[in-house]
Amino acid sequence: MANGKKYVDSAKLIEKSKLYDSAEALELVVKTAKAKFDETIEINVRLGVDSRHADQQVRGAIVLPNGTGKTVRTLVFARGEAAKAAEAAGADYVGADEYVKKITGENWFEFDVVIATPDMMGVIGRLGKVLGPKGLMPNPKAGTVTPDVARAVKEAKAGKIEYRLDKTNIIHCPIGKASFGAEKLLENFNALMGAIIKAKPASAKGQYIKSCVLAATMGPGVKVNYAKLG
């Protein structure tokens, strides 16, 4: 498929073989975001680990300093006082079995984050096959299985993102919108990269960060000088 005129014009701003410092890379990425909507800026980091080994998994979550620019819809599986706390914290949907039926029976996915109290995991277990492939299954490492559902809801609304390796050992994550500007995006970038570097498995050998590319939704990739990242 041929690239559109805006993409071709944007690509001219970038030297394909050059590795840019993160600040300069983000300024370029913002310039290449020429669509009529507010494009999401995404980071793609290839790591020198093997995700097939349990001891080389890289996964976690972080609240970005400037959020993601996205309105996050939260579904909380909880009962009793925890359910009341989730509602008070601003959760969009709170319940138990009725939402399991809604998801399985109606193919309902009007939510972005699923949070659950630990005692509800038996109920949610039935949703593993549908939530898992979409990356929506609650997980203790991501802070989405917790007794403190109110805090989890607030963090999700504030711009908490989960980072994890895919099968090709790459982490794909949004770090904000083009409208944020390079400075705010850089703060988010640094926070995320700091978390990824901190999460380096003890068993990882050799070079940890193999490559780092930034891109707007409809724009070309800009390579970041990963040697300066750690």
PDB file of C-alpha atoms in Angstrom:
ATOM      1  CA  MET A   1       0.000   0.000   0.000  1.00  0.00           C
ATOM      2  CA  ALA A   2       1.421   3.404  -0.992  1.00  0.00           C
ATOM      3  CA  ASN A   3       1.941   5.943   1.772  1.00  0.00           C
ATOM      4  CA  GLY A   4      -0.087   9.163   1.684  1.00  0.00           C
ATOM      5  CA  LYS A   5       1.311  12.614   0.879  1.00  0.00           C
ATOM      6  CA  LYS A   6       1.410  13.707   4.535  1.00  0.00           C
ATOM      7  CA  TYR A   7       3.395  10.602   5.491  1.00  0.00           C
ATOM      8  CA  VAL A   8       5.844  11.125   2.612  1.00  0.00           C
ATOM      9  CA  ASP A   9       6.291  14.793   3.601  1.00  0.00           C
ATOM     10  CA  SER A  10       6.861  13.792   7.228  1.00  0.00           C
ATOM     11  CA  ALA A  11       9.384  11.120   6.255  1.00  0.00           C
ATOM     12  CA  LYS A  12      11.484  13.797   4.521  1.00  0.00           C
ATOM     13  CA  LEU A  13      12.083  15.441   7.914  1.00  0.00           C
ATOM     14  CA  ILE A  14      13.796  12.322   9.250  1.00  0.00           C
ATOM     15  CA  GLU A  15      17.209  10.860   8.464  1.00  0.00           C
ATOM     16  CA  LYS A  16      16.491   7.122   8.330  1.00  0.00           C
ATOM     17  CA  SER A  17      19.898   5.969   9.529  1.00  0.00           C
ATOM     18  CA  LYS A  18      20.326   8.607  12.251  1.00  0.00           C
ATOM     19  CA  LEU A  19      19.879   7.878  15.952  1.00  0.00           C
ATOM     20  CA  TYR A  20      18.364  10.973  17.569  1.00  0.00           C
ATOM     21  CA  ASP A  21      18.599  12.108  21.169  1.00  0.00           C
ATOM     22  CA  SER A  22      15.225  11.551  22.833  1.00  0.00           C
ATOM     23  CA  ALA A  23      14.356  15.284  23.076  1.00  0.00           C
ATOM     24  CA  GLU A  24      15.130  15.887  19.386  1.00  0.00           C
ATOM     25  CA  ALA A  25      13.320  12.679  18.393  1.00  0.00           C
ATOM     26  CA  LEU A  26      10.150  13.785  20.178  1.00  0.00           C
ATOM     27  CA  GLU A  27      10.248  17.231  18.570  1.00  0.00           C
ATOM     28  CA  LEU A  28      10.420  15.503  15.183  1.00  0.00           C
ATOM     29  CA  VAL A  29       7.615  13.076  16.045  1.00  0.00           C
ATOM     30  CA  VAL A  30       5.336  15.966  17.050  1.00  0.00           C
ATOM     31  CA  LYS A  31       6.127  17.702  13.720  1.00  0.00           C
ATOM     32  CA  THR A  32       5.209  14.534  11.797  1.00  0.00           C
ATOM     33  CA  ALA A  33       1.777  14.272  13.460  1.00  0.00           C
ATOM     34  CA  LYS A  34      -0.199  15.912  10.653  1.00  0.00           C
ATOM     35  CA  ALA A  35      -3.512  14.046  10.830  1.00  0.00           C
ATOM     36  CA  LYS A  36      -6.792  15.867  11.500  1.00  0.00           C
ATOM     37  CA  PHE A  37      -7.094  14.132  14.885  1.00  0.00           C
ATOM     38  CA  ASP A  38      -4.816  14.350  17.932  1.00  0.00           C
ATOM     39  CA  GLU A  39      -2.398  11.519  17.195  1.00  0.00           C
ATOM     40  CA  THR A  40      -1.089   9.191  19.894  1.00  0.00           C
ATOM     41  CA  ILE A  41       2.678   9.048  20.282  1.00  0.00           C
ATOM     42  CA  GLU A  42       3.924   5.497  20.772  1.00  0.00           C
ATOM     43  CA  ILE A  43       7.233   4.056  21.852  1.00  0.00           C
ATOM     44  CA  ASN A  44       8.548   0.707  20.599  1.00  0.00           C
ATOM     45  CA  VAL A  45      11.487  -0.718  22.553  1.00  0.00           C
ATOM     46  CA  ARG A  46      13.240  -3.937  21.539  1.00  0.00           C
ATOM     47  CA  LEU A  47      14.969  -5.624  24.479  1.00  0.00           C
ATOM     48  CA  GLY A  48      17.861  -8.074  24.588  1.00  0.00           C
ATOM     49  CA  VAL A  49      15.908 -10.700  26.512  1.00  0.00           C
ATOM     50  CA  ASP A  50      14.005 -13.846  25.579  1.00  0.00           C
ATOM     51  CA  SER A  51      10.343 -13.592  26.538  1.00  0.00           C
ATOM     52  CA  ARG A  52       9.989 -17.382  26.248  1.00  0.00           C
ATOM     53  CA  HIS A  53      11.827 -17.715  29.561  1.00  0.00           C
ATOM     54  CA  ALA A  54       9.872 -16.872  32.712  1.00  0.00           C
ATOM     55  CA  ASP A  55      12.934 -15.314  34.362  1.00  0.00           C
ATOM     56  CA  GLN A  56      13.387 -12.893  31.452  1.00  0.00           C
ATOM     57  CA  GLN A  57       9.899 -11.412  31.411  1.00  0.00           C
ATOM     58  CA  VAL A  58       9.706  -7.621  31.595  1.00  0.00           C
ATOM     59  CA  ARG A  59       6.347  -6.388  32.817  1.00  0.00           C
ATOM     60  CA  GLY A  60       5.025  -3.666  35.050  1.00  0.00           C
ATOM     61  CA  ALA A  61       2.977  -0.500  35.218  1.00  0.00           C
ATOM     62  CA  ILE A  62       3.629   3.190  35.742  1.00  0.00           C
ATOM     63  CA  VAL A  63       1.574   6.352  36.085  1.00  0.00           C
ATOM     64  CA  LEU A  64       2.893   8.751  33.435  1.00  0.00           C
ATOM     65  CA  PRO A  65       3.606  12.249  34.850  1.00  0.00           C
ATOM     66  CA  ASN A  66       1.389  13.909  32.233  1.00  0.00           C
ATOM     67  CA  GLY A  67      -1.095  11.083  31.671  1.00  0.00           C
ATOM     68  CA  THR A  68      -1.882   9.572  28.276  1.00  0.00           C
ATOM     69  CA  GLY A  69      -4.404  12.122  27.039  1.00  0.00           C
ATOM     70  CA  LYS A  70      -6.938   9.333  26.747  1.00  0.00           C
ATOM     71  CA  THR A  71     -10.214   9.005  28.641  1.00  0.00           C
ATOM     72  CA  VAL A  72      -9.924   5.657  30.407  1.00  0.00           C
ATOM     73  CA  ARG A  73     -13.051   3.593  31.085  1.00  0.00           C
ATOM     74  CA  THR A  74     -12.685   1.287  34.086  1.00  0.00           C
ATOM     75  CA  LEU A  75     -14.528  -1.940  34.862  1.00  0.00           C
ATOM     76  CA  VAL A  76     -14.149  -3.102  38.462  1.00  0.00           C
ATOM     77  CA  PHE A  77     -15.035  -6.565  39.728  1.00  0.00           C
ATOM     78  CA  ALA A  78     -15.780  -6.137  43.419  1.00  0.00           C
ATOM     79  CA  ARG A  79     -18.463  -6.645  46.041  1.00  0.00           C
ATOM     80  CA  GLY A  80     -19.538  -4.921  49.238  1.00  0.00           C
ATOM     81  CA  GLU A  81     -17.375  -2.117  50.617  1.00  0.00           C
ATOM     82  CA  ALA A  82     -14.781  -2.521  47.850  1.00  0.00           C
ATOM     83  CA  ALA A  83     -17.518  -1.985  45.241  1.00  0.00           C
ATOM     84  CA  LYS A  84     -18.681   1.182  47.029  1.00  0.00           C
ATOM     85  CA  ALA A  85     -15.078   2.448  47.179  1.00  0.00           C
ATOM     86  CA  ALA A  86     -14.620   1.822  43.445  1.00  0.00           C
ATOM     87  CA  GLU A  87     -17.797   3.739  42.637  1.00  0.00           C
ATOM     88  CA  ALA A  88     -16.720   6.632  44.866  1.00  0.00           C
ATOM     89  CA  ALA A  89     -13.334   6.717  43.085  1.00  0.00           C
ATOM     90  CA  GLY A  90     -15.076   7.205  39.739  1.00  0.00           C
ATOM     91  CA  ALA A  91     -15.136   3.699  38.253  1.00  0.00           C
ATOM     92  CA  ASP A  92     -17.329   3.530  35.149  1.00  0.00           C
ATOM     93  CA  TYR A  93     -18.688   0.038  35.810  1.00  0.00           C
ATOM     94  CA  VAL A  94     -18.705  -1.944  39.062  1.00  0.00           C
ATOM     95  CA  GLY A  95     -20.135  -5.399  39.595  1.00  0.00           C
ATOM     96  CA  ALA A  96     -19.517  -9.135  39.482  1.00  0.00           C
ATOM     97  CA  ASP A  97     -21.267 -12.004  37.694  1.00  0.00           C
ATOM     98  CA  GLU A  98     -23.541  -9.702  35.694  1.00  0.00           C
ATOM     99  CA  TYR A  99     -20.520  -8.297  33.834  1.00  0.00           C
ATOM    100  CA  VAL A 100     -19.133 -11.771  33.159  1.00  0.00           C
ATOM    101  CA  LYS A 101     -22.466 -12.581  31.469  1.00  0.00           C
ATOM    102  CA  LYS A 102     -22.479  -9.265  29.595  1.00  0.00           C
ATOM    103  CA  ILE A 103     -18.968  -9.832  28.203  1.00  0.00           C
ATOM    104  CA  THR A 104     -19.483 -13.495  27.272  1.00  0.00           C
ATOM    105  CA  GLY A 105     -23.091 -13.161  26.126  1.00  0.00           C
ATOM    106  CA  GLU A 106     -23.116  -9.777  24.404  1.00  0.00           C
ATOM    107  CA  ASN A 107     -19.448  -9.482  23.366  1.00  0.00           C
ATOM    108  CA  TRP A 108     -19.406  -6.245  25.402  1.00  0.00           C
ATOM    109  CA  PHE A 109     -16.081  -4.412  25.629  1.00  0.00           C
ATOM    110  CA  GLU A 110     -16.968  -0.808  26.490  1.00  0.00           C
ATOM    111  CA  PHE A 111     -13.986  -0.500  28.846  1.00  0.00           C
ATOM    112  CA  ASP A 112     -10.211   0.008  28.683  1.00  0.00           C
ATOM    113  CA  VAL A 113      -8.977  -1.325  32.041  1.00  0.00           C
ATOM    114  CA  VAL A 114     -10.234  -4.177  34.215  1.00  0.00           C
ATOM    115  CA  ILE A 115      -9.555  -4.044  37.959  1.00  0.00           C
ATOM    116  CA  ALA A 116     -10.477  -6.685  40.529  1.00  0.00           C
ATOM    117  CA  THR A 117     -10.215  -7.491  44.203  1.00  0.00           C
ATOM    118  CA  PRO A 118      -8.232 -10.720  44.820  1.00  0.00           C
ATOM    119  CA  ASP A 119     -11.371 -12.619  45.933  1.00  0.00           C
ATOM    120  CA  MET A 120     -13.005 -11.973  42.547  1.00  0.00           C
ATOM    121  CA  MET A 121     -10.374 -13.788  40.467  1.00  0.00           C
ATOM    122  CA  GLY A 122     -12.415 -17.003  40.605  1.00  0.00           C
ATOM    123  CA  VAL A 123     -15.290 -15.150  38.937  1.00  0.00           C
ATOM    124  CA  ILE A 124     -13.040 -13.492  36.340  1.00  0.00           C
ATOM    125  CA  GLY A 125     -11.224 -16.741  35.568  1.00  0.00           C
ATOM    126  CA  ARG A 126     -14.032 -17.601  33.164  1.00  0.00           C
ATOM    127  CA  LEU A 127     -13.084 -14.534  31.110  1.00  0.00           C
ATOM    128  CA  GLY A 128      -9.427 -15.467  30.632  1.00  0.00           C
ATOM    129  CA  LYS A 129      -9.877 -16.606  27.035  1.00  0.00           C
ATOM    130  CA  VAL A 130     -11.560 -13.357  25.976  1.00  0.00           C
ATOM    131  CA  LEU A 131      -9.736 -10.803  28.147  1.00  0.00           C
ATOM    132  CA  GLY A 132      -6.270 -12.386  27.842  1.00  0.00           C
ATOM    133  CA  PRO A 133      -5.753 -11.936  24.068  1.00  0.00           C
ATOM    134  CA  LYS A 134      -6.896  -8.298  24.379  1.00  0.00           C
ATOM    135  CA  GLY A 135      -4.406  -7.623  27.186  1.00  0.00           C
ATOM    136  CA  LEU A 136      -7.269  -6.821  29.565  1.00  0.00           C
ATOM    137  CA  MET A 137      -6.907  -9.593  32.143  1.00  0.00           C
ATOM    138  CA  PRO A 138      -6.272  -8.131  35.618  1.00  0.00           C
ATOM    139  CA  ASN A 139      -2.790  -8.868  36.962  1.00  0.00           C
ATOM    140  CA  PRO A 140      -1.137  -8.266  40.353  1.00  0.00           C
ATOM    141  CA  LYS A 141       2.110  -7.082  38.680  1.00  0.00           C
ATOM    142  CA  ALA A 142       0.178  -4.362  36.872  1.00  0.00           C
ATOM    143  CA  GLY A 143      -1.608  -3.386  40.084  1.00  0.00           C
ATOM    144  CA  THR A 144      -4.998  -4.318  38.653  1.00  0.00           C
ATOM    145  CA  VAL A 145      -5.591  -7.152  41.133  1.00  0.00           C
ATOM    146  CA  THR A 146      -5.639  -5.348  44.459  1.00  0.00           C
ATOM    147  CA  PRO A 147      -7.699  -4.924  47.633  1.00  0.00           C
ATOM    148  CA  ASP A 148      -7.358  -1.143  47.120  1.00  0.00           C
ATOM    149  CA  VAL A 149      -9.533  -0.848  44.017  1.00  0.00           C
ATOM    150  CA  ALA A 150     -10.177   2.865  44.647  1.00  0.00           C
ATOM    151  CA  ARG A 151      -6.496   3.667  44.253  1.00  0.00           C
ATOM    152  CA  ALA A 152      -6.253   1.479  41.145  1.00  0.00           C
ATOM    153  CA  VAL A 153      -9.198   3.327  39.567  1.00  0.00           C
ATOM    154  CA  LYS A 154      -7.647   6.733  40.313  1.00  0.00           C
ATOM    155  CA  GLU A 155      -4.285   5.664  38.883  1.00  0.00           C
ATOM    156  CA  ALA A 156      -5.907   4.281  35.726  1.00  0.00           C
ATOM    157  CA  LYS A 157      -7.811   7.541  35.240  1.00  0.00           C
ATOM    158  CA  ALA A 158      -4.613   9.544  35.866  1.00  0.00           C
ATOM    159  CA  GLY A 159      -2.759   7.821  33.037  1.00  0.00           C
ATOM    160  CA  LYS A 160      -1.356   4.563  34.349  1.00  0.00           C
ATOM    161  CA  ILE A 161      -0.054   2.335  31.572  1.00  0.00           C
ATOM    162  CA  GLU A 162       1.087  -1.249  31.577  1.00  0.00           C
ATOM    163  CA  TYR A 163       4.243  -2.241  29.740  1.00  0.00           C
ATOM    164  CA  ARG A 164       5.082  -5.807  28.780  1.00  0.00           C
ATOM    165  CA  LEU A 165       7.017  -7.746  26.179  1.00  0.00           C
ATOM    166  CA  ASP A 166       5.296  -9.181  23.150  1.00  0.00           C
ATOM    167  CA  LYS A 167       6.432 -12.443  21.524  1.00  0.00           C
ATOM    168  CA  THR A 168       9.103 -10.601  19.537  1.00  0.00           C
ATOM    169  CA  ASN A 169      10.641  -9.078  22.702  1.00  0.00           C
ATOM    170  CA  ILE A 170       9.282  -5.599  21.943  1.00  0.00           C
ATOM    171  CA  ILE A 171       7.398  -3.306  24.306  1.00  0.00           C
ATOM    172  CA  HIS A 172       4.772  -1.085  22.618  1.00  0.00           C
ATOM    173  CA  CYS A 173       3.380   1.742  24.750  1.00  0.00           C
ATOM    174  CA  PRO A 174       1.565   5.063  24.263  1.00  0.00           C
ATOM    175  CA  ILE A 175       3.307   7.995  25.969  1.00  0.00           C
ATOM    176  CA  GLY A 176       0.754  10.721  25.237  1.00  0.00           C
ATOM    177  CA  LYS A 177      -0.779  12.791  22.465  1.00  0.00           C
ATOM    178  CA  ALA A 178       0.880  15.046  19.879  1.00  0.00           C
ATOM    179  CA  SER A 179      -0.917  18.020  21.466  1.00  0.00           C
ATOM    180  CA  PHE A 180       1.146  17.522  24.665  1.00  0.00           C
ATOM    181  CA  GLY A 181       4.190  18.998  22.941  1.00  0.00           C
ATOM    182  CA  ALA A 182       7.745  17.619  23.052  1.00  0.00           C
ATOM    183  CA  GLU A 183       8.505  18.718  26.622  1.00  0.00           C
ATOM    184  CA  LYS A 184       5.624  16.860  28.318  1.00  0.00           C
ATOM    185  CA  LEU A 185       6.140  13.857  26.052  1.00  0.00           C
ATOM    186  CA  LEU A 186       9.807  13.777  27.071  1.00  0.00           C
ATOM    187  CA  GLU A 187       8.816  13.666  30.756  1.00  0.00           C
ATOM    188  CA  ASN A 188       6.534  10.712  30.028  1.00  0.00           C
ATOM    189  CA  PHE A 189       9.202   9.030  27.870  1.00  0.00           C
ATOM    190  CA  ASN A 190      11.840   9.351  30.591  1.00  0.00           C
ATOM    191  CA  ALA A 191       9.474   7.988  33.249  1.00  0.00           C
ATOM    192  CA  LEU A 192       8.587   4.942  31.139  1.00  0.00           C
ATOM    193  CA  MET A 193      12.164   4.224  30.047  1.00  0.00           C
ATOM    194  CA  GLY A 194      13.316   4.556  33.659  1.00  0.00           C
ATOM    195  CA  ALA A 195      10.760   1.918  34.692  1.00  0.00           C
ATOM    196  CA  ILE A 196      11.752  -0.431  31.845  1.00  0.00           C
ATOM    197  CA  ILE A 197      15.454  -0.109  32.691  1.00  0.00           C
ATOM    198  CA  LYS A 198      14.718  -0.691  36.394  1.00  0.00           C
ATOM    199  CA  ALA A 199      12.753  -3.839  35.443  1.00  0.00           C
ATOM    200  CA  LYS A 200      15.788  -5.438  33.749  1.00  0.00           C
ATOM    201  CA  PRO A 201      15.821  -9.141  34.690  1.00  0.00           C
ATOM    202  CA  ALA A 202      18.865 -10.331  36.634  1.00  0.00           C
ATOM    203  CA  SER A 203      19.247 -13.157  34.111  1.00  0.00           C
ATOM    204  CA  ALA A 204      19.452 -10.801  31.110  1.00  0.00           C
ATOM    205  CA  LYS A 205      22.884 -10.903  29.510  1.00  0.00           C
ATOM    206  CA  GLY A 206      24.558  -8.506  27.091  1.00  0.00           C
ATOM    207  CA  GLN A 207      22.941  -5.372  25.700  1.00  0.00           C
ATOM    208  CA  TYR A 208      19.540  -4.770  27.311  1.00  0.00           C
ATOM    209  CA  ILE A 209      18.064  -2.107  25.016  1.00  0.00           C
ATOM    210  CA  LYS A 210      18.503  -3.175  21.387  1.00  0.00           C
ATOM    211  CA  SER A 211      16.502  -0.403  19.717  1.00  0.00           C
ATOM    212  CA  CYS A 212      14.021   2.345  20.485  1.00  0.00           C
ATOM    213  CA  VAL A 213      11.644   3.934  17.953  1.00  0.00           C
ATOM    214  CA  LEU A 214       9.083   6.703  18.449  1.00  0.00           C
ATOM    215  CA  ALA A 215       6.164   7.363  16.096  1.00  0.00           C
ATOM    216  CA  ALA A 216       2.860   9.199  15.862  1.00  0.00           C
ATOM    217  CA  THR A 217      -0.242   7.166  14.901  1.00  0.00           C
ATOM    218  CA  MET A 218      -0.003   8.077  11.209  1.00  0.00           C
ATOM    219  CA  GLY A 219       3.643   9.120  11.076  1.00  0.00           C
ATOM    220  CA  PRO A 220       6.990   7.480  10.289  1.00  0.00           C
ATOM    221  CA  GLY A 221       9.269   6.066  12.983  1.00  0.00           C
ATOM    222  CA  VAL A 222      12.096   8.096  14.518  1.00  0.00           C
ATOM    223  CA  LYS A 223      15.028   6.105  15.913  1.00  0.00           C
ATOM    224  CA  VAL A 224      16.291   7.093  19.371  1.00  0.00           C
ATOM    225  CA  ASN A 225      19.919   6.835  20.458  1.00  0.00           C
ATOM    226  CA  TYR A 226      19.397   3.876  22.791  1.00  0.00           C
ATOM    227  CA  ALA A 227      23.044   3.890  23.946  1.00  0.00           C
ATOM    228  CA  LYS A 228      22.198   6.980  26.025  1.00  0.00           C
ATOM    229  CA  LEU A 229      19.178   5.376  27.639  1.00  0.00           C
ATOM    230  CA  GLY A 230      20.964   2.800  29.778  1.00  0.00           C
TER     231      GLY A 230
END
